[in-house]
């Protein structure tokens, strides 16, 4: 298996070993060892919860900086759809996009336009008779990873479609190559609201290689744009999405754009987990579609965004009205599988399995039960594991000792 | 027809859960624990899903219909056996109870989204072996086997 690259990283100098992130991590991927948090790479799904909750800002996301523009002959900016929600109303989105040109990008492509085209293709797929309803959106890569590691029985429900950014990047790259650029000369740069999107560029699911070259953070670009936006005078028409594409920035927007009825749109990783648990036991089979987001309110809540998620959501709502939900969508990307779909299978990554051998797994399980009985069960986190049960698992897998339990160690002997 | 009896041979691990009647806020907890434990064993995803459905439906039935009961899970090298036993009113007409959509759930249970009449049919559907026995005024016993 190839090394799994992650965007979420720990900046050790800032970490003081507190337990905020331990408890928040939905896949129990964090341990505190020698006073510093560590991320177990196999378990991390890049949701960014730890990044959000860390009071010392010791968690970060690996991103490129805008200097990377110098590495390419021709650069294209793909602003995330939630970029729409970052700027106050006085700054027209088209002006913001023109500011990106002034920052040094040679071209800006409105990712929301790719989303509204995708919605047309996706609607046709959802409306087909399908045995594995509800179909699950792949738009939030955290959810797809979560299903791979924890809910493999739901893999067949995943609708194997690209994210808008990837569709846009494929389309633009194809055009530039026709215009005579070599692939190395083209730099397609995503402006990302979250670490998970960055990981999905470096480590894509469903395809071998992303058409996007690098990602920069919305945060970095936002402040650079704000410095120069009042000086932007040369205005080219770039913004081209209707409200249907823009709406993808917030939870539910994807289903609105498809104009389907039987769907649920769920935001916040804990709520998504609850829904996946019931979907796994067949409780939601009457639904056609499920869109789930790790972040509250969807992509506008991304940890690399600047604006408060609720303010961002409100702006997006207004912008969908401004650009119109009933405007005709210009289909200028051909609606064929090679433009829209994933071509490699999604594999389960069952990281919670104790052992690949059933008998050995059972033996380990029995030992974990034993240790769980011995441990105090107050889940204090002082040992460095998120709770007593996980410490028991770590002991059995040889990664911790019973003496790591602070309470047991301080118990009076006899 | 086979009769209900616990098969104690070859049990690698036993899990035991007590389920209280009318405890709607905790309904689903035991089956969720079972699911999470089995997830850690090297059991195939679709088998796990079937066991999760069987135990969830059984648990909900105990909460809404019985006066309290137990779920025992026997983990074996080739299969999982689930034994559900309750003290309760018993089932008058098992054939009718096994019909999709038939339910005697109370209005309260229905308001909470339970009682769609799919519990027993779903349990039978996901099991490779399904035995149900019931005595009026005494209780109900169910054995379900899911083979790997």
Coordinates of C-alpha atoms in Angstrom, one line a residue:
Chain A
X1 CA 0.0 0.0 0.0
X2 CA 1.3 3.4 -0.8
X3 CA 2.1 5.9 2.0
X4 CA -1.0 7.8 2.9
X5 CA -0.4 11.5 2.6
X6 CA -2.3 13.8 5.0
X7 CA -3.0 17.5 5.0
X8 CA -3.7 17.7 8.7
X9 CA -0.4 18.0 10.6
X10 CA 0.7 18.7 14.1
X11 CA 3.0 21.6 14.9
X12 CA 4.7 20.1 17.9
X13 CA 6.1 23.3 19.3
X14 CA 2.7 24.7 20.0
X15 CA 1.2 21.5 21.4
X16 CA 1.1 21.5 25.2
X17 CA -0.4 18.0 25.5
X18 CA -3.9 19.0 26.6
X19 CA -6.7 16.6 25.6
X20 CA -9.0 18.8 23.6
X21 CA -8.4 17.1 20.3
X22 CA -8.3 13.6 21.7
X23 CA -12.0 13.6 22.5
X24 CA -13.1 15.4 19.3
X25 CA -11.5 13.0 16.9
X26 CA -14.2 10.9 15.3
X27 CA -11.9 8.1 14.4
X28 CA -9.9 8.0 17.6
X29 CA -6.8 8.9 15.6
X30 CA -5.0 11.0 18.2
X31 CA -2.9 9.9 21.1
X32 CA -0.8 12.0 23.4
X33 CA 2.6 10.6 23.9
X34 CA 5.4 12.3 25.9
X35 CA 3.2 15.4 26.3
X36 CA 2.6 15.9 22.6
X37 CA -0.4 14.9 20.4
X38 CA 0.3 12.4 17.6
X39 CA -1.9 11.6 14.7
X40 CA -2.2 7.9 13.7
X41 CA -1.9 8.4 9.9
X42 CA -4.0 5.3 9.0
X43 CA -7.0 6.5 11.0
X44 CA -7.0 10.2 10.1
X45 CA -9.8 11.2 7.7
X46 CA -8.7 14.9 7.5
X47 CA -11.9 16.2 8.9
X48 CA -10.1 19.0 10.6
X49 CA -12.0 18.8 13.9
X50 CA -8.7 18.8 15.8
X51 CA -7.6 21.9 13.9
X52 CA -10.7 23.7 14.8
X53 CA -10.7 22.7 18.5
X54 CA -7.0 23.2 19.3
X55 CA -6.7 26.2 21.7
X56 CA -3.0 26.5 20.9
X57 CA -3.3 26.4 17.1
X58 CA -0.9 23.4 17.1
X59 CA -2.7 21.7 14.3
X60 CA -2.3 22.9 10.8
X61 CA -3.0 22.0 7.2
X62 CA -0.2 21.3 4.7
X63 CA -0.9 23.7 1.8
X64 CA 1.1 25.4 -0.9
X65 CA 1.6 29.2 -0.7
X66 CA 0.8 31.5 -3.6
X67 CA 4.5 31.6 -4.5
X68 CA 3.9 28.3 -6.2
X69 CA 2.5 30.3 -9.2
X70 CA 6.2 30.9 -10.2
X71 CA 6.6 27.2 -10.9
X72 CA 4.2 27.1 -13.9
X73 CA 4.0 28.8 -17.2
X74 CA 0.2 29.1 -17.1
X75 CA -1.8 29.1 -13.9
X76 CA -5.5 28.6 -13.3
X77 CA -7.2 29.4 -10.0
X78 CA -10.1 27.1 -9.0
X79 CA -11.7 28.9 -6.0
X80 CA -13.8 26.6 -3.9
X81 CA -17.5 27.2 -4.1
X82 CA -17.6 28.4 -0.5
X83 CA -15.2 31.2 -1.6
X84 CA -18.4 32.9 -2.6
X85 CA -19.5 33.2 1.0
X86 CA -16.2 34.8 2.3
X87 CA -16.7 38.3 1.0
X88 CA -19.2 40.9 2.1
X89 CA -21.8 42.1 -0.4
X90 CA -20.0 45.2 -1.4
X91 CA -17.5 43.0 -3.2
X92 CA -19.1 41.5 -6.3
X93 CA -17.9 37.9 -6.9
X94 CA -16.8 38.8 -10.4
X95 CA -14.6 41.5 -8.9
X96 CA -13.1 39.1 -6.4
X97 CA -12.3 36.7 -9.3
X98 CA -10.6 39.6 -11.2
X99 CA -8.6 40.3 -8.1
X100 CA -7.2 36.7 -8.3
X101 CA -5.9 37.6 -11.8
X102 CA -4.2 40.6 -10.4
X103 CA -2.6 38.3 -7.7
X104 CA -0.9 36.5 -10.6
X105 CA -3.2 33.8 -11.8
X106 CA -3.5 33.7 -15.6
X107 CA -7.0 32.4 -15.5
X108 CA -9.9 31.9 -13.0
X109 CA -12.5 29.2 -13.5
X110 CA -15.8 29.4 -11.6
X111 CA -15.9 26.0 -9.8
X112 CA -19.6 26.6 -9.1
X113 CA -20.3 26.3 -12.8
X114 CA -18.8 22.8 -12.8
X115 CA -21.1 22.0 -9.9
X116 CA -24.3 23.1 -11.7
X117 CA -23.4 21.0 -14.7
X118 CA -22.6 18.0 -12.5
X119 CA -26.0 18.4 -10.8
X120 CA -27.7 17.8 -14.2
X121 CA -25.7 14.6 -14.7
X122 CA -26.1 13.5 -11.1
X123 CA -29.9 14.0 -11.2
X124 CA -30.2 11.6 -14.1
X125 CA -28.2 9.0 -12.1
X126 CA -30.2 9.4 -8.9
X127 CA -33.5 9.1 -10.9
X128 CA -32.5 5.7 -12.3
X129 CA -33.7 2.6 -10.6
X130 CA -31.1 1.6 -8.2
X131 CA -30.7 -1.2 -5.8
X132 CA -28.4 0.6 -3.4
X133 CA -30.6 3.6 -2.4
X134 CA -29.9 6.0 -0.8
X135 CA -27.0 7.0 -3.0
X136 CA -24.3 8.8 -1.0
X137 CA -22.7 12.0 -2.3
X138 CA -18.9 12.1 -2.6
X139 CA -18.7 15.9 -2.5
X140 CA -17.3 15.9 1.1
X141 CA -14.2 13.7 0.9
X142 CA -14.2 13.2 4.7
X143 CA -17.5 11.3 4.5
X144 CA -16.2 9.0 1.7
X145 CA -13.0 8.2 3.8
X146 CA -15.2 7.6 6.8
X147 CA -17.2 5.1 4.9
X148 CA -14.1 3.4 3.7
X149 CA -12.7 2.9 7.2
X150 CA -15.9 2.4 9.2
X151 CA -18.9 1.5 7.0
X152 CA -17.6 -0.7 4.2
X153 CA -21.1 -2.1 3.7
X154 CA -22.1 1.3 2.4
X155 CA -19.4 1.6 -0.2
X156 CA -21.9 0.3 -2.8
X157 CA -24.1 3.2 -2.0
X158 CA -21.5 5.8 -3.0
X159 CA -22.3 7.6 -6.2
X160 CA -19.1 7.4 -8.0
X161 CA -18.9 11.0 -9.3
X162 CA -16.1 13.5 -9.3
X163 CA -16.2 16.6 -7.2
X164 CA -16.9 19.9 -9.1
X165 CA -13.2 21.0 -8.6
X166 CA -12.0 17.9 -10.4
X167 CA -14.5 18.2 -13.2
X168 CA -13.4 21.8 -13.7
X169 CA -9.7 20.9 -13.6
X170 CA -10.1 18.1 -16.2
X171 CA -12.0 20.4 -18.5
X172 CA -9.6 23.3 -18.3
X173 CA -6.5 21.0 -18.6
X174 CA -7.9 19.4 -21.7
X175 CA -8.6 22.8 -23.3
X176 CA -5.1 24.1 -22.4
X177 CA -3.4 21.1 -23.9
X178 CA -5.4 21.6 -27.1
X179 CA -4.2 25.2 -27.1
X180 CA -0.6 23.9 -27.1
X181 CA 0.5 23.8 -23.5
X182 CA 2.3 20.8 -22.2
X183 CA 0.9 19.3 -19.0
X184 CA 3.9 20.3 -17.0
X185 CA 3.5 24.0 -17.9
X186 CA 0.0 24.1 -16.6
X187 CA -0.6 24.8 -12.9
X188 CA -4.2 24.2 -11.7
X189 CA -4.5 25.5 -8.2
X190 CA -7.5 24.9 -6.0
X191 CA -8.3 27.5 -3.3
X192 CA -9.3 25.2 -0.5
X193 CA -11.7 25.6 2.4
X194 CA -10.4 22.5 4.2
X195 CA -7.6 20.0 4.6
X196 CA -9.7 17.1 3.3
X197 CA -10.0 18.6 -0.2
X198 CA -6.2 19.0 -0.2
X199 CA -5.7 15.4 0.8
X200 CA -8.1 14.3 -1.9
X201 CA -6.0 16.1 -4.5
X202 CA -2.7 14.4 -3.3
X203 CA -4.4 11.1 -2.5
X204 CA -7.5 10.9 -4.6
X205 CA -10.2 8.2 -4.2
X206 CA -11.8 6.7 -7.3
X207 CA -9.2 8.0 -9.7
X208 CA -5.4 7.4 -10.0
X209 CA -4.3 11.0 -10.3
X210 CA -6.0 14.4 -9.7
X211 CA -6.1 16.9 -12.5
X212 CA -5.4 19.6 -9.9
X213 CA -1.7 20.3 -9.2
X214 CA -1.8 22.1 -5.9
X215 CA -3.9 23.7 -3.3
X216 CA -3.6 27.0 -1.4
X217 CA -5.8 27.9 1.5
X218 CA -8.8 30.3 1.3
X219 CA -7.3 32.0 4.3
X220 CA -4.1 33.0 2.6
X221 CA -5.8 34.1 -0.6
X222 CA -8.6 36.0 1.2
X223 CA -6.2 38.4 2.9
X224 CA -4.2 38.9 -0.3
X225 CA -7.4 39.7 -2.2
X226 CA -8.6 42.2 0.4
X227 CA -5.3 44.1 0.1
X228 CA -5.8 44.8 -3.6
X229 CA -9.5 44.5 -4.3
X230 CA -10.1 48.3 -4.3
X231 CA -7.5 48.7 -6.9
X232 CA -9.1 46.2 -9.3
X233 CA -10.4 48.1 -12.3
X234 CA -10.0 45.9 -15.3
X235 CA -13.0 43.7 -15.0
X236 CA -13.4 40.6 -17.2
X237 CA -16.5 38.4 -17.1
X238 CA -15.5 35.3 -15.1
X239 CA -18.3 34.5 -12.7
X240 CA -20.8 32.4 -14.7
X241 CA -22.6 30.1 -12.3
X242 CA -26.3 30.4 -11.6
X243 CA -27.6 30.0 -8.0
X244 CA -27.8 26.2 -8.5
X245 CA -24.0 25.9 -8.6
X246 CA -23.3 28.5 -5.9
X247 CA -25.7 26.7 -3.5
X248 CA -23.3 23.7 -3.3
X249 CA -21.3 25.9 -0.8
X250 CA -23.8 25.0 1.9
X251 CA -25.5 21.9 3.1
X252 CA -28.5 20.9 1.0
X253 CA -27.3 22.9 -2.0
X254 CA -26.5 19.8 -4.0
X255 CA -29.9 18.3 -3.6
X256 CA -31.6 21.6 -4.3
X257 CA -29.6 21.9 -7.5
X258 CA -30.8 18.4 -8.5
X259 CA -34.4 19.3 -7.7
X260 CA -34.9 15.9 -6.0
X261 CA -37.4 15.3 -3.2
X262 CA -36.4 12.2 -1.2
X263 CA -33.1 13.3 0.3
X264 CA -31.5 14.2 3.6
X265 CA -28.7 16.7 3.9
X266 CA -26.7 16.4 7.1
X267 CA -23.9 18.6 8.4
X268 CA -21.4 18.1 11.3
X269 CA -19.4 14.9 11.6
X270 CA -21.2 13.6 14.7
X271 CA -24.6 13.9 13.0
X272 CA -23.3 12.3 9.9
X273 CA -22.0 9.3 11.9
X274 CA -25.5 8.8 13.5
X275 CA -27.1 8.8 10.0
X276 CA -24.5 6.3 8.6
X277 CA -25.1 4.1 11.6
X278 CA -28.8 3.9 10.8
X279 CA -28.2 3.7 7.1
X280 CA -26.0 0.6 7.8
X281 CA -28.9 -1.2 9.3
X282 CA -31.2 -0.3 6.4
X283 CA -33.3 2.3 8.2
X284 CA -33.0 4.9 5.4
X285 CA -33.7 2.8 2.4
X286 CA -36.7 4.8 1.3
X287 CA -34.4 7.8 0.6
X288 CA -32.9 8.5 -2.9
X289 CA -30.0 10.6 -1.8
X290 CA -27.8 11.5 1.1
X291 CA -25.4 14.4 1.2
X292 CA -23.3 14.6 4.3
X293 CA -20.6 17.1 5.4
X294 CA -18.0 17.0 8.2
X295 CA -18.4 20.7 8.7
X296 CA -21.3 22.5 10.2
X297 CA -23.4 24.1 7.4
X298 CA -21.3 22.3 4.8
X299 CA -18.3 23.7 2.9
X300 CA -18.8 27.2 4.2
X301 CA -17.9 25.8 7.6
X302 CA -14.5 24.6 6.3
X303 CA -11.7 25.2 8.8
X304 CA -9.5 27.0 6.3
X305 CA -12.2 29.6 5.5
X306 CA -12.2 33.0 7.0
X307 CA -15.8 33.9 7.6
X308 CA -18.0 32.5 10.4
X309 CA -19.9 29.6 8.9
X310 CA -23.4 31.0 9.6
X311 CA -22.5 34.4 8.0
X312 CA -21.1 32.5 5.1
X313 CA -24.2 30.4 4.8
X314 CA -26.4 33.5 4.8
X315 CA -24.3 35.1 2.1
X316 CA -24.4 32.0 -0.1
X317 CA -28.2 31.9 0.3
X318 CA -28.5 35.5 -0.8
X319 CA -26.1 34.9 -3.7
X320 CA -28.1 31.9 -5.0
X321 CA -31.1 34.3 -5.2
X322 CA -29.1 37.0 -6.9
X323 CA -27.7 34.7 -9.5
X324 CA -31.0 32.8 -9.8
X325 CA -32.2 29.3 -9.1
X326 CA -34.3 29.2 -12.2
X327 CA -31.8 30.5 -14.7
X328 CA -30.9 28.1 -17.5
X329 CA -27.6 26.2 -17.0
X330 CA -25.1 26.4 -19.9
X331 CA -23.9 22.9 -20.4
X332 CA -20.4 23.5 -21.9
X333 CA -18.8 20.4 -20.4
X334 CA -20.0 17.3 -22.2
X335 CA -22.2 15.0 -20.0
X336 CA -20.2 11.8 -20.5
X337 CA -18.7 9.4 -17.9
X338 CA -15.1 10.3 -18.7
X339 CA -15.8 13.9 -17.7
X340 CA -17.9 13.2 -14.6
X341 CA -17.2 9.8 -13.1
X342 CA -14.7 7.9 -11.1
X343 CA -13.0 5.0 -12.9
X344 CA -11.3 3.0 -10.1
X345 CA -13.2 1.1 -7.4
X346 CA -13.4 2.4 -3.9
X347 CA -11.8 0.0 -1.5
X348 CA -12.6 -0.6 2.1
X349 CA -9.8 0.4 4.6
X350 CA -11.0 -1.5 7.7
X351 CA -8.5 0.1 10.1
X352 CA -10.6 -0.9 13.2
X353 CA -10.0 -4.6 12.7
X354 CA -7.9 -6.0 15.4
X355 CA -6.3 -8.6 13.2
X356 CA -6.8 -10.0 9.7
X357 CA -7.1 -13.5 11.2
X358 CA -10.5 -14.1 12.8
X359 CA -9.1 -16.3 15.6
X360 CA -6.4 -13.9 16.5
X361 CA -8.8 -11.0 16.4
X362 CA -11.1 -12.9 18.8
X363 CA -8.2 -13.5 21.2
X364 CA -7.4 -9.8 21.2
X365 CA -11.0 -8.9 21.7
X366 CA -11.1 -11.2 24.8
X367 CA -8.0 -9.5 26.2
X368 CA -9.4 -6.0 25.5
X369 CA -12.6 -7.0 27.4
X370 CA -10.4 -8.0 30.3
X371 CA -8.4 -4.8 30.4
X372 CA -11.6 -2.7 30.0
X373 CA -12.9 -4.4 33.2
X374 CA -9.7 -3.4 35.1
X375 CA -9.5 0.2 33.8
X376 CA -11.5 2.8 35.8
X377 CA -13.9 3.7 32.9
X378 CA -13.9 7.4 33.5
X379 CA -12.4 8.2 30.1
X380 CA -10.2 11.0 31.5
X381 CA -7.7 10.9 28.7
X382 CA -4.7 11.4 31.0
X383 CA -3.0 8.2 29.7
X384 CA -3.0 9.8 26.2
X385 CA -5.7 7.7 24.7
X386 CA -9.2 9.2 24.1
X387 CA -10.9 6.7 26.5
X388 CA -10.4 3.6 28.6
X389 CA -11.6 1.2 25.9
X390 CA -9.1 2.6 23.3
X391 CA -6.3 2.3 26.0
X392 CA -7.3 -1.3 26.4
X393 CA -7.0 -1.7 22.6
X394 CA -3.6 0.0 22.6
X395 CA -2.4 -2.2 25.4
X396 CA -3.4 -5.4 23.4
X397 CA -1.8 -4.1 20.2
X398 CA 1.4 -3.4 22.1
X399 CA 1.3 0.4 21.8
X400 CA 0.6 1.1 25.5
X401 CA 0.9 -0.3 29.0
X402 CA -1.6 -0.7 31.8
X403 CA 0.7 1.5 33.9
X404 CA -0.1 4.4 31.5
X405 CA -3.4 4.7 33.4
X406 CA -2.8 7.5 35.9
X407 CA -5.6 6.3 38.2
X408 CA -4.4 2.7 38.5
X409 CA -0.8 3.8 39.0
X410 CA -1.7 6.1 41.9
X411 CA -4.0 3.5 43.6
X412 CA -2.8 2.6 47.0
X413 CA -1.2 -0.9 47.0
X414 CA -2.9 -3.8 48.8
Chain B
X1 CA -38.9 -27.9 12.6
X2 CA -36.0 -27.1 15.0
X3 CA -36.8 -26.1 18.5
X4 CA -35.3 -23.2 20.4
X5 CA -32.2 -24.3 22.2
X6 CA -28.9 -22.6 22.9
X7 CA -26.0 -24.4 21.2
X8 CA -23.1 -24.2 23.6
X9 CA -20.5 -26.0 21.4
X10 CA -17.6 -24.1 19.9
X11 CA -18.4 -20.7 21.4
X12 CA -15.3 -18.5 21.1
X13 CA -16.9 -15.5 22.9
X14 CA -20.2 -14.6 24.5
X15 CA -21.8 -11.2 24.7
X16 CA -24.7 -10.6 27.0
X17 CA -27.1 -7.6 27.2
X18 CA -30.1 -6.9 29.4
X19 CA -32.8 -4.8 27.7
X20 CA -35.4 -2.9 29.7
X21 CA -39.0 -2.4 28.5
X22 CA -40.1 1.1 27.3
X23 CA -36.5 2.4 27.6
X24 CA -36.8 4.3 24.3
X25 CA -33.9 6.6 25.0
X26 CA -31.5 3.7 25.3
X27 CA -33.1 1.6 22.5
X28 CA -30.4 0.7 20.0
X29 CA -27.5 1.0 22.4
X30 CA -26.9 -2.8 22.8
X31 CA -27.1 -3.5 19.1
X32 CA -24.7 -0.6 18.5
X33 CA -22.2 -2.0 21.0
X34 CA -22.5 -5.4 19.4
X35 CA -21.9 -3.9 15.9
X36 CA -18.9 -2.0 17.1
X37 CA -17.3 -5.0 18.7
X38 CA -17.9 -7.2 15.6
X39 CA -16.5 -4.5 13.4
X40 CA -13.2 -5.0 15.2
X41 CA -13.2 -8.7 14.4
X42 CA -12.3 -9.7 10.8
X43 CA -16.0 -10.2 9.8
X44 CA -17.0 -9.3 6.3
X45 CA -19.0 -6.1 5.9
X46 CA -22.2 -7.5 4.6
X47 CA -22.3 -10.2 7.3
X48 CA -21.7 -7.5 9.9
X49 CA -24.6 -5.6 8.4
X50 CA -27.0 -8.5 8.7
X51 CA -26.0 -9.1 12.3
X52 CA -26.5 -5.4 13.1
X53 CA -30.0 -5.5 11.6
X54 CA -30.9 -8.7 13.4
X55 CA -29.8 -7.4 16.8
X56 CA -31.2 -3.9 16.3
X57 CA -34.7 -5.2 15.4
X58 CA -34.6 -7.7 18.3
X59 CA -33.6 -5.0 20.7
X60 CA -36.4 -2.6 19.6
X61 CA -38.9 -5.5 19.9
X62 CA -37.9 -6.1 23.5
X63 CA -38.2 -2.4 24.3
X64 CA -41.7 -1.9 22.7
X65 CA -43.3 -5.3 23.3
X66 CA -41.8 -7.1 26.2
X67 CA -41.6 -6.6 30.0
X68 CA -37.8 -6.9 29.6
X69 CA -35.4 -9.4 28.2
X70 CA -31.9 -10.4 27.1
X71 CA -29.8 -10.6 24.0
X72 CA -27.0 -13.2 24.0
X73 CA -24.5 -13.2 21.1
X74 CA -22.4 -16.3 20.6
X75 CA -19.4 -15.7 18.4
X76 CA -18.3 -18.9 16.8
X77 CA -15.6 -19.7 14.2
X78 CA -18.1 -20.2 11.4
X79 CA -21.2 -18.2 12.5
X80 CA -22.8 -15.8 14.9
X81 CA -25.7 -17.0 17.0
X82 CA -28.1 -14.5 18.5
X83 CA -30.5 -15.6 21.3
X84 CA -33.3 -13.3 22.3
X85 CA -35.4 -14.1 25.3
X86 CA -38.1 -12.1 27.0
X87 CA -40.7 -12.1 29.7
X88 CA -43.9 -10.7 28.2
X89 CA -47.3 -11.2 26.7
X90 CA -46.1 -13.7 24.1
X91 CA -47.2 -13.7 20.5
X92 CA -50.7 -14.9 19.8
X93 CA -50.4 -15.7 16.1
X94 CA -46.7 -16.1 15.0
X95 CA -47.6 -16.5 11.3
X96 CA -49.5 -13.2 11.5
X97 CA -46.7 -11.5 13.4
X98 CA -44.2 -12.6 10.7
X99 CA -46.2 -10.7 8.1
X100 CA -44.7 -7.5 6.7
X101 CA -46.5 -4.5 8.1
X102 CA -48.4 -6.3 10.9
X103 CA -47.8 -4.6 14.2
X104 CA -49.3 -4.5 17.7
X105 CA -47.1 -1.6 18.8
X106 CA -48.7 1.0 21.0
X107 CA -49.5 4.5 19.8
X108 CA -46.6 5.8 21.9
X109 CA -44.2 3.5 20.2
X110 CA -45.5 4.5 16.8
X111 CA -45.2 8.1 17.6
X112 CA -41.5 7.5 18.2
X113 CA -41.1 6.0 14.8
X114 CA -41.3 2.3 15.8
X115 CA -43.9 -0.3 15.1
X116 CA -43.8 -0.4 11.3
X117 CA -44.4 -4.1 11.3
X118 CA -41.0 -4.9 9.7
X119 CA -39.1 -6.1 12.8
X120 CA -39.7 -9.8 12.7
X121 CA -39.8 -10.1 8.8
X122 CA -36.4 -8.2 8.7
X123 CA -34.9 -10.5 11.3
X124 CA -36.0 -13.6 9.4
X125 CA -34.7 -12.1 6.1
X126 CA -31.2 -11.5 7.4
X127 CA -30.8 -14.8 9.2
X128 CA -29.6 -18.1 7.7
X129 CA -31.5 -19.9 10.5
X130 CA -34.5 -18.4 12.3
X131 CA -36.4 -20.0 15.1
X132 CA -39.2 -18.3 17.0
X133 CA -41.2 -19.8 19.9
X134 CA -43.7 -18.0 22.1
X135 CA -46.0 -18.8 25.0
X136 CA -49.0 -16.6 25.7
X137 CA -48.5 -14.8 29.0
X138 CA -45.0 -16.1 29.4
X139 CA -42.7 -14.8 26.8
X140 CA -40.9 -15.2 23.4
X141 CA -37.7 -16.8 22.4
X142 CA -35.9 -16.3 19.1
X143 CA -32.7 -17.8 17.8
X144 CA -31.0 -16.3 14.8
X145 CA -27.9 -17.7 13.0
X146 CA -25.8 -15.7 10.5
X147 CA -23.2 -17.9 8.9
X148 CA -20.0 -16.3 7.5

